[in-house]
């Protein structure tokens, strides 16, 4: 897999997943009362976000931020990026932010605000069971590989389910995006890669992984 070019990233989904060990299972869920009455992320979740932006981006005096809503895992990057754009930070191609060096701290602050406004439900965060890894295999075999191949990216035959599960958390795991080659220069690479990830999410949507939706239901909702 050709690595991405250096750019400014929003808070990554992988970091959100790590928050599962920090009490995010206390995050409230949607209910019939409506979005405005949904309980927001737990104090532990918020503390994890604060720590990330304080340590990694060296931000201080973080503002109070009002939670808006929960977002499906496969949409969180897009929603957060659009949130930052809406705060006045240009991304002419929709992906790469065009921000001068002297304004980077303000960009990071905008990213922090968006990470607090939009979140993944706590019930979807935490250590995966073997059953969830098997759903990742099903997603990879039934959706991801055909999706990539339909877009001109040949992918090798997947391993057996047992081998996939055994190698999932190792460096030798089977990840189809590692076989994707995009011969595109500069920042255009980021745009093309982002589009591919939007169309063919690398990770099984967490609503599927946690049994709230099937792959067919997810596909029908797109």
PDB file of C-alpha atoms in Angstrom:
ATOM      1  CA  UNK A   1       0.000   0.000   0.000  1.00  0.00           C
ATOM      2  CA  UNK A   2       1.347   3.400  -0.869  1.00  0.00           C
ATOM      3  CA  UNK A   3       1.336   5.584   2.269  1.00  0.00           C
ATOM      4  CA  UNK A   4      -0.675   8.772   2.428  1.00  0.00           C
ATOM      5  CA  UNK A   5       1.064  12.073   1.912  1.00  0.00           C
ATOM      6  CA  UNK A   6       1.574  14.218   4.987  1.00  0.00           C
ATOM      7  CA  UNK A   7      -1.476  16.297   5.790  1.00  0.00           C
ATOM      8  CA  UNK A   8      -3.419  17.601   8.774  1.00  0.00           C
ATOM      9  CA  UNK A   9      -5.645  14.884  10.200  1.00  0.00           C
ATOM     10  CA  UNK A  10      -8.784  14.988  12.269  1.00  0.00           C
ATOM     11  CA  UNK A  11      -8.994  12.852  15.392  1.00  0.00           C
ATOM     12  CA  UNK A  12      -8.770   9.295  14.074  1.00  0.00           C
ATOM     13  CA  UNK A  13     -11.361   6.581  14.558  1.00  0.00           C
ATOM     14  CA  UNK A  14      -8.634   4.310  15.944  1.00  0.00           C
ATOM     15  CA  UNK A  15      -8.168   6.737  18.822  1.00  0.00           C
ATOM     16  CA  UNK A  16     -11.909   6.768  19.484  1.00  0.00           C
ATOM     17  CA  UNK A  17     -11.854   2.989  19.637  1.00  0.00           C
ATOM     18  CA  UNK A  18      -9.078   3.092  22.223  1.00  0.00           C
ATOM     19  CA  UNK A  19     -11.350   5.125  24.448  1.00  0.00           C
ATOM     20  CA  UNK A  20     -13.341   1.948  25.007  1.00  0.00           C
ATOM     21  CA  UNK A  21     -11.022   1.163  27.879  1.00  0.00           C
ATOM     22  CA  UNK A  22     -11.773   4.525  29.487  1.00  0.00           C
ATOM     23  CA  UNK A  23     -15.394   4.073  30.441  1.00  0.00           C
ATOM     24  CA  UNK A  24     -17.048   5.134  27.203  1.00  0.00           C
ATOM     25  CA  UNK A  25     -19.548   2.337  27.603  1.00  0.00           C
ATOM     26  CA  UNK A  26     -21.458   4.843  29.748  1.00  0.00           C
ATOM     27  CA  UNK A  27     -22.303   6.972  26.713  1.00  0.00           C
ATOM     28  CA  UNK A  28     -26.054   7.382  26.267  1.00  0.00           C
ATOM     29  CA  UNK A  29     -27.970   5.984  23.317  1.00  0.00           C
ATOM     30  CA  UNK A  30     -30.607   7.434  21.032  1.00  0.00           C
ATOM     31  CA  UNK A  31     -34.164   7.003  22.254  1.00  0.00           C
ATOM     32  CA  UNK A  32     -37.696   8.027  21.363  1.00  0.00           C
ATOM     33  CA  UNK A  33     -37.312  11.373  23.145  1.00  0.00           C
ATOM     34  CA  UNK A  34     -35.374  12.818  20.255  1.00  0.00           C
ATOM     35  CA  UNK A  35     -31.819  13.899  19.593  1.00  0.00           C
ATOM     36  CA  UNK A  36     -31.869  16.953  21.863  1.00  0.00           C
ATOM     37  CA  UNK A  37     -32.530  14.810  24.962  1.00  0.00           C
ATOM     38  CA  UNK A  38     -29.951  12.121  24.249  1.00  0.00           C
ATOM     39  CA  UNK A  39     -27.363  11.764  26.985  1.00  0.00           C
ATOM     40  CA  UNK A  40     -23.996  12.907  25.727  1.00  0.00           C
ATOM     41  CA  UNK A  41     -20.610  11.200  26.027  1.00  0.00           C
ATOM     42  CA  UNK A  42     -19.387  10.215  29.474  1.00  0.00           C
ATOM     43  CA  UNK A  43     -16.899  12.227  31.496  1.00  0.00           C
ATOM     44  CA  UNK A  44     -14.271   9.566  30.809  1.00  0.00           C
ATOM     45  CA  UNK A  45     -14.809   9.872  27.053  1.00  0.00           C
ATOM     46  CA  UNK A  46     -14.492  13.653  27.205  1.00  0.00           C
ATOM     47  CA  UNK A  47     -11.357  13.355  29.341  1.00  0.00           C
ATOM     48  CA  UNK A  48      -9.834  11.099  26.689  1.00  0.00           C
ATOM     49  CA  UNK A  49     -10.533  13.663  23.958  1.00  0.00           C
ATOM     50  CA  UNK A  50      -9.101  16.442  26.126  1.00  0.00           C
ATOM     51  CA  UNK A  51      -5.961  14.443  26.877  1.00  0.00           C
ATOM     52  CA  UNK A  52      -5.402  13.674  23.182  1.00  0.00           C
ATOM     53  CA  UNK A  53      -5.590  17.326  22.112  1.00  0.00           C
ATOM     54  CA  UNK A  54      -3.593  18.544  25.089  1.00  0.00           C
ATOM     55  CA  UNK A  55      -0.777  16.029  24.634  1.00  0.00           C
ATOM     56  CA  UNK A  56      -0.642  15.612  20.857  1.00  0.00           C
ATOM     57  CA  UNK A  57      -1.588  19.119  19.677  1.00  0.00           C
ATOM     58  CA  UNK A  58      -0.324  20.992  22.747  1.00  0.00           C
ATOM     59  CA  UNK A  59      -3.608  22.843  23.199  1.00  0.00           C
ATOM     60  CA  UNK A  60      -4.420  24.556  26.482  1.00  0.00           C
ATOM     61  CA  UNK A  61      -7.472  26.341  27.895  1.00  0.00           C
ATOM     62  CA  UNK A  62      -9.855  24.021  26.091  1.00  0.00           C
ATOM     63  CA  UNK A  63     -13.339  25.531  25.764  1.00  0.00           C
ATOM     64  CA  UNK A  64     -16.623  24.062  26.949  1.00  0.00           C
ATOM     65  CA  UNK A  65     -18.344  22.392  23.997  1.00  0.00           C
ATOM     66  CA  UNK A  66     -21.981  21.376  23.666  1.00  0.00           C
ATOM     67  CA  UNK A  67     -22.526  17.862  22.326  1.00  0.00           C
ATOM     68  CA  UNK A  68     -24.688  17.729  19.179  1.00  0.00           C
ATOM     69  CA  UNK A  69     -25.217  14.120  18.135  1.00  0.00           C
ATOM     70  CA  UNK A  70     -23.818  10.643  17.632  1.00  0.00           C
ATOM     71  CA  UNK A  71     -22.513   9.680  14.194  1.00  0.00           C
ATOM     72  CA  UNK A  72     -22.106   6.252  12.531  1.00  0.00           C
ATOM     73  CA  UNK A  73     -18.490   5.105  12.698  1.00  0.00           C
ATOM     74  CA  UNK A  74     -18.101   5.033   8.918  1.00  0.00           C
ATOM     75  CA  UNK A  75     -19.201   8.682   8.675  1.00  0.00           C
ATOM     76  CA  UNK A  76     -17.313  10.220  11.595  1.00  0.00           C
ATOM     77  CA  UNK A  77     -14.286  11.389   9.570  1.00  0.00           C
ATOM     78  CA  UNK A  78     -16.483  13.088   6.951  1.00  0.00           C
ATOM     79  CA  UNK A  79     -18.742  14.729   9.546  1.00  0.00           C
ATOM     80  CA  UNK A  80     -15.815  16.040  11.591  1.00  0.00           C
ATOM     81  CA  UNK A  81     -14.051  17.336   8.496  1.00  0.00           C
ATOM     82  CA  UNK A  82     -17.186  19.132   7.294  1.00  0.00           C
ATOM     83  CA  UNK A  83     -17.622  20.575  10.777  1.00  0.00           C
ATOM     84  CA  UNK A  84     -14.129  22.090  10.617  1.00  0.00           C
ATOM     85  CA  UNK A  85     -14.811  23.478   7.135  1.00  0.00           C
ATOM     86  CA  UNK A  86     -18.026  25.045   8.432  1.00  0.00           C
ATOM     87  CA  UNK A  87     -15.976  26.821  11.106  1.00  0.00           C
ATOM     88  CA  UNK A  88     -14.188  28.713   8.352  1.00  0.00           C
ATOM     89  CA  UNK A  89     -11.142  26.577   7.587  1.00  0.00           C
ATOM     90  CA  UNK A  90     -10.899  26.051   3.824  1.00  0.00           C
ATOM     91  CA  UNK A  91     -10.397  22.653   2.230  1.00  0.00           C
ATOM     92  CA  UNK A  92     -10.691  23.521  -1.476  1.00  0.00           C
ATOM     93  CA  UNK A  93     -10.715  19.879  -2.562  1.00  0.00           C
ATOM     94  CA  UNK A  94     -12.870  18.794   0.355  1.00  0.00           C
ATOM     95  CA  UNK A  95     -10.061  16.855   2.038  1.00  0.00           C
ATOM     96  CA  UNK A  96      -6.819  18.826   2.431  1.00  0.00           C
ATOM     97  CA  UNK A  97      -6.985  21.905   4.648  1.00  0.00           C
ATOM     98  CA  UNK A  98      -5.326  25.008   3.230  1.00  0.00           C
ATOM     99  CA  UNK A  99      -4.191  26.665   6.444  1.00  0.00           C
ATOM    100  CA  UNK A 100      -1.006  28.707   6.975  1.00  0.00           C
ATOM    101  CA  UNK A 101       1.428  27.593   9.653  1.00  0.00           C
ATOM    102  CA  UNK A 102       0.591  30.506  11.925  1.00  0.00           C
ATOM    103  CA  UNK A 103      -3.079  29.463  12.002  1.00  0.00           C
ATOM    104  CA  UNK A 104      -2.546  25.774  12.767  1.00  0.00           C
ATOM    105  CA  UNK A 105      -3.364  26.130  16.458  1.00  0.00           C
ATOM    106  CA  UNK A 106      -6.764  27.561  15.565  1.00  0.00           C
ATOM    107  CA  UNK A 107      -7.316  24.658  13.171  1.00  0.00           C
ATOM    108  CA  UNK A 108      -6.496  22.177  15.930  1.00  0.00           C
ATOM    109  CA  UNK A 109      -8.909  23.983  18.235  1.00  0.00           C
ATOM    110  CA  UNK A 110     -11.631  23.700  15.590  1.00  0.00           C
ATOM    111  CA  UNK A 111     -10.888  19.990  15.285  1.00  0.00           C
ATOM    112  CA  UNK A 112     -11.204  19.634  19.047  1.00  0.00           C
ATOM    113  CA  UNK A 113     -14.577  21.365  19.055  1.00  0.00           C
ATOM    114  CA  UNK A 114     -15.841  19.082  16.302  1.00  0.00           C
ATOM    115  CA  UNK A 115     -14.543  15.974  18.078  1.00  0.00           C
ATOM    116  CA  UNK A 116     -16.579  17.020  21.119  1.00  0.00           C
ATOM    117  CA  UNK A 117     -19.695  17.928  19.131  1.00  0.00           C
ATOM    118  CA  UNK A 118     -19.892  14.659  17.186  1.00  0.00           C
ATOM    119  CA  UNK A 119     -19.110  11.261  18.679  1.00  0.00           C
ATOM    120  CA  UNK A 120     -19.485   7.529  18.194  1.00  0.00           C
ATOM    121  CA  UNK A 121     -21.889   5.918  20.660  1.00  0.00           C
ATOM    122  CA  UNK A 122     -20.117   4.432  23.643  1.00  0.00           C
ATOM    123  CA  UNK A 123     -21.771   1.050  23.198  1.00  0.00           C
ATOM    124  CA  UNK A 124     -19.732   0.688  19.993  1.00  0.00           C
ATOM    125  CA  UNK A 125     -16.363   1.335  21.629  1.00  0.00           C
ATOM    126  CA  UNK A 126     -14.215  -1.190  23.425  1.00  0.00           C
ATOM    127  CA  UNK A 127     -12.351  -4.439  22.982  1.00  0.00           C
ATOM    128  CA  UNK A 128     -13.743  -6.664  20.240  1.00  0.00           C
ATOM    129  CA  UNK A 129     -14.840 -10.214  20.851  1.00  0.00           C
ATOM    130  CA  UNK A 130     -13.993 -13.025  18.457  1.00  0.00           C
ATOM    131  CA  UNK A 131     -17.555 -12.832  17.105  1.00  0.00           C
ATOM    132  CA  UNK A 132     -17.002  -9.209  16.099  1.00  0.00           C
ATOM    133  CA  UNK A 133     -13.767 -10.139  14.367  1.00  0.00           C
ATOM    134  CA  UNK A 134     -15.711 -12.767  12.443  1.00  0.00           C
ATOM    135  CA  UNK A 135     -18.134 -10.040  11.345  1.00  0.00           C
ATOM    136  CA  UNK A 136     -15.094  -8.071  10.151  1.00  0.00           C
ATOM    137  CA  UNK A 137     -14.150 -11.100   8.060  1.00  0.00           C
ATOM    138  CA  UNK A 138     -17.661 -11.318   6.645  1.00  0.00           C
ATOM    139  CA  UNK A 139     -17.550  -7.605   5.801  1.00  0.00           C
ATOM    140  CA  UNK A 140     -14.150  -7.991   4.154  1.00  0.00           C
ATOM    141  CA  UNK A 141     -15.131 -11.006   2.061  1.00  0.00           C
ATOM    142  CA  UNK A 142     -18.684 -10.042   1.137  1.00  0.00           C
ATOM    143  CA  UNK A 143     -18.456  -6.266   0.779  1.00  0.00           C
ATOM    144  CA  UNK A 144     -14.980  -4.757   0.908  1.00  0.00           C
ATOM    145  CA  UNK A 145     -13.189  -6.960  -1.630  1.00  0.00           C
ATOM    146  CA  UNK A 146     -15.976  -6.744  -4.265  1.00  0.00           C
ATOM    147  CA  UNK A 147     -16.223  -2.990  -3.649  1.00  0.00           C
ATOM    148  CA  UNK A 148     -12.511  -2.460  -4.310  1.00  0.00           C
ATOM    149  CA  UNK A 149     -12.449  -4.765  -7.324  1.00  0.00           C
ATOM    150  CA  UNK A 150     -15.441  -2.995  -8.875  1.00  0.00           C
ATOM    151  CA  UNK A 151     -13.304   0.159  -8.761  1.00  0.00           C
ATOM    152  CA  UNK A 152     -10.380  -1.453 -10.535  1.00  0.00           C
ATOM    153  CA  UNK A 153      -8.280  -2.673  -7.615  1.00  0.00           C
ATOM    154  CA  UNK A 154      -7.553  -6.420  -7.827  1.00  0.00           C
ATOM    155  CA  UNK A 155      -7.373  -8.062  -4.409  1.00  0.00           C
ATOM    156  CA  UNK A 156      -5.905 -11.451  -3.539  1.00  0.00           C
ATOM    157  CA  UNK A 157      -8.069 -14.308  -2.327  1.00  0.00           C
ATOM    158  CA  UNK A 158      -8.852 -13.855   1.380  1.00  0.00           C
ATOM    159  CA  UNK A 159      -7.657 -16.406   3.918  1.00  0.00           C
ATOM    160  CA  UNK A 160     -10.007 -18.718   5.729  1.00  0.00           C
ATOM    161  CA  UNK A 161     -12.112 -17.189   8.460  1.00  0.00           C
ATOM    162  CA  UNK A 162     -10.032 -18.928  11.124  1.00  0.00           C
ATOM    163  CA  UNK A 163      -6.761 -17.624   9.673  1.00  0.00           C
ATOM    164  CA  UNK A 164      -8.217 -14.120   9.345  1.00  0.00           C
ATOM    165  CA  UNK A 165      -9.309 -14.093  12.980  1.00  0.00           C
ATOM    166  CA  UNK A 166      -5.944 -15.428  14.174  1.00  0.00           C
ATOM    167  CA  UNK A 167      -4.022 -12.763  12.259  1.00  0.00           C
ATOM    168  CA  UNK A 168      -6.381  -9.841  12.787  1.00  0.00           C
ATOM    169  CA  UNK A 169      -4.408  -8.174  15.567  1.00  0.00           C
ATOM    170  CA  UNK A 170      -0.980  -8.960  14.144  1.00  0.00           C
ATOM    171  CA  UNK A 171       1.244  -7.273  11.593  1.00  0.00           C
ATOM    172  CA  UNK A 172       0.623 -10.233   9.308  1.00  0.00           C
ATOM    173  CA  UNK A 173      -3.127  -9.721   9.159  1.00  0.00           C
ATOM    174  CA  UNK A 174      -5.110  -9.632   5.928  1.00  0.00           C
ATOM    175  CA  UNK A 175      -6.059  -6.059   5.023  1.00  0.00           C
ATOM    176  CA  UNK A 176      -7.199  -5.528   1.408  1.00  0.00           C
ATOM    177  CA  UNK A 177      -6.365  -1.817   1.380  1.00  0.00           C
ATOM    178  CA  UNK A 178      -2.698  -2.791   1.670  1.00  0.00           C
ATOM    179  CA  UNK A 179      -3.003  -4.051  -1.907  1.00  0.00           C
ATOM    180  CA  UNK A 180      -4.494  -0.839  -3.298  1.00  0.00           C
ATOM    181  CA  UNK A 181      -2.176   1.145  -5.573  1.00  0.00           C
ATOM    182  CA  UNK A 182      -3.029   4.718  -6.535  1.00  0.00           C
ATOM    183  CA  UNK A 183      -0.536   6.265  -8.937  1.00  0.00           C
ATOM    184  CA  UNK A 184      -1.649   9.807  -8.222  1.00  0.00           C
ATOM    185  CA  UNK A 185       0.706  12.654  -7.270  1.00  0.00           C
ATOM    186  CA  UNK A 186       0.680  14.991  -4.314  1.00  0.00           C
ATOM    187  CA  UNK A 187      -2.440  16.032  -2.494  1.00  0.00           C
ATOM    188  CA  UNK A 188      -4.627  14.534  -5.217  1.00  0.00           C
ATOM    189  CA  UNK A 189      -3.689  11.172  -3.747  1.00  0.00           C
ATOM    190  CA  UNK A 190      -5.396  12.093  -0.471  1.00  0.00           C
ATOM    191  CA  UNK A 191      -8.583  13.057  -2.291  1.00  0.00           C
ATOM    192  CA  UNK A 192      -8.708   9.818  -4.283  1.00  0.00           C
ATOM    193  CA  UNK A 193      -7.887   7.704  -1.236  1.00  0.00           C
ATOM    194  CA  UNK A 194     -10.527   9.432   0.858  1.00  0.00           C
ATOM    195  CA  UNK A 195     -13.144   8.857  -1.843  1.00  0.00           C
ATOM    196  CA  UNK A 196     -12.259   5.172  -1.969  1.00  0.00           C
ATOM    197  CA  UNK A 197     -12.522   4.865   1.801  1.00  0.00           C
ATOM    198  CA  UNK A 198     -15.899   6.595   1.759  1.00  0.00           C
ATOM    199  CA  UNK A 199     -17.204   4.196  -0.881  1.00  0.00           C
ATOM    200  CA  UNK A 200     -15.522   1.095   0.546  1.00  0.00           C
ATOM    201  CA  UNK A 201     -15.079   1.514   4.316  1.00  0.00           C
ATOM    202  CA  UNK A 202     -12.038  -0.449   5.496  1.00  0.00           C
ATOM    203  CA  UNK A 203     -13.576  -1.405   8.815  1.00  0.00           C
ATOM    204  CA  UNK A 204     -16.977  -2.986   9.242  1.00  0.00           C
ATOM    205  CA  UNK A 205     -19.409  -0.282  10.401  1.00  0.00           C
ATOM    206  CA  UNK A 206     -19.671  -0.606  14.155  1.00  0.00           C
ATOM    207  CA  UNK A 207     -23.463  -0.880  14.040  1.00  0.00           C
ATOM    208  CA  UNK A 208     -22.896  -4.139  12.127  1.00  0.00           C
ATOM    209  CA  UNK A 209     -20.063  -5.293  14.381  1.00  0.00           C
ATOM    210  CA  UNK A 210     -22.279  -4.881  17.432  1.00  0.00           C
ATOM    211  CA  UNK A 211     -25.338  -6.549  15.935  1.00  0.00           C
ATOM    212  CA  UNK A 212     -27.613  -3.542  15.421  1.00  0.00           C
ATOM    213  CA  UNK A 213     -27.570  -3.846  11.622  1.00  0.00           C
ATOM    214  CA  UNK A 214     -26.809  -6.438   8.963  1.00  0.00           C
ATOM    215  CA  UNK A 215     -24.576  -5.864   5.956  1.00  0.00           C
ATOM    216  CA  UNK A 216     -27.615  -5.993   3.676  1.00  0.00           C
ATOM    217  CA  UNK A 217     -29.480  -3.470   5.828  1.00  0.00           C
ATOM    218  CA  UNK A 218     -26.439  -1.196   5.780  1.00  0.00           C
ATOM    219  CA  UNK A 219     -26.134  -1.431   1.998  1.00  0.00           C
ATOM    220  CA  UNK A 220     -29.848  -0.665   1.581  1.00  0.00           C
ATOM    221  CA  UNK A 221     -29.462   2.462   3.719  1.00  0.00           C
ATOM    222  CA  UNK A 222     -26.692   3.941   1.595  1.00  0.00           C
TER     223      UNK A 222
END
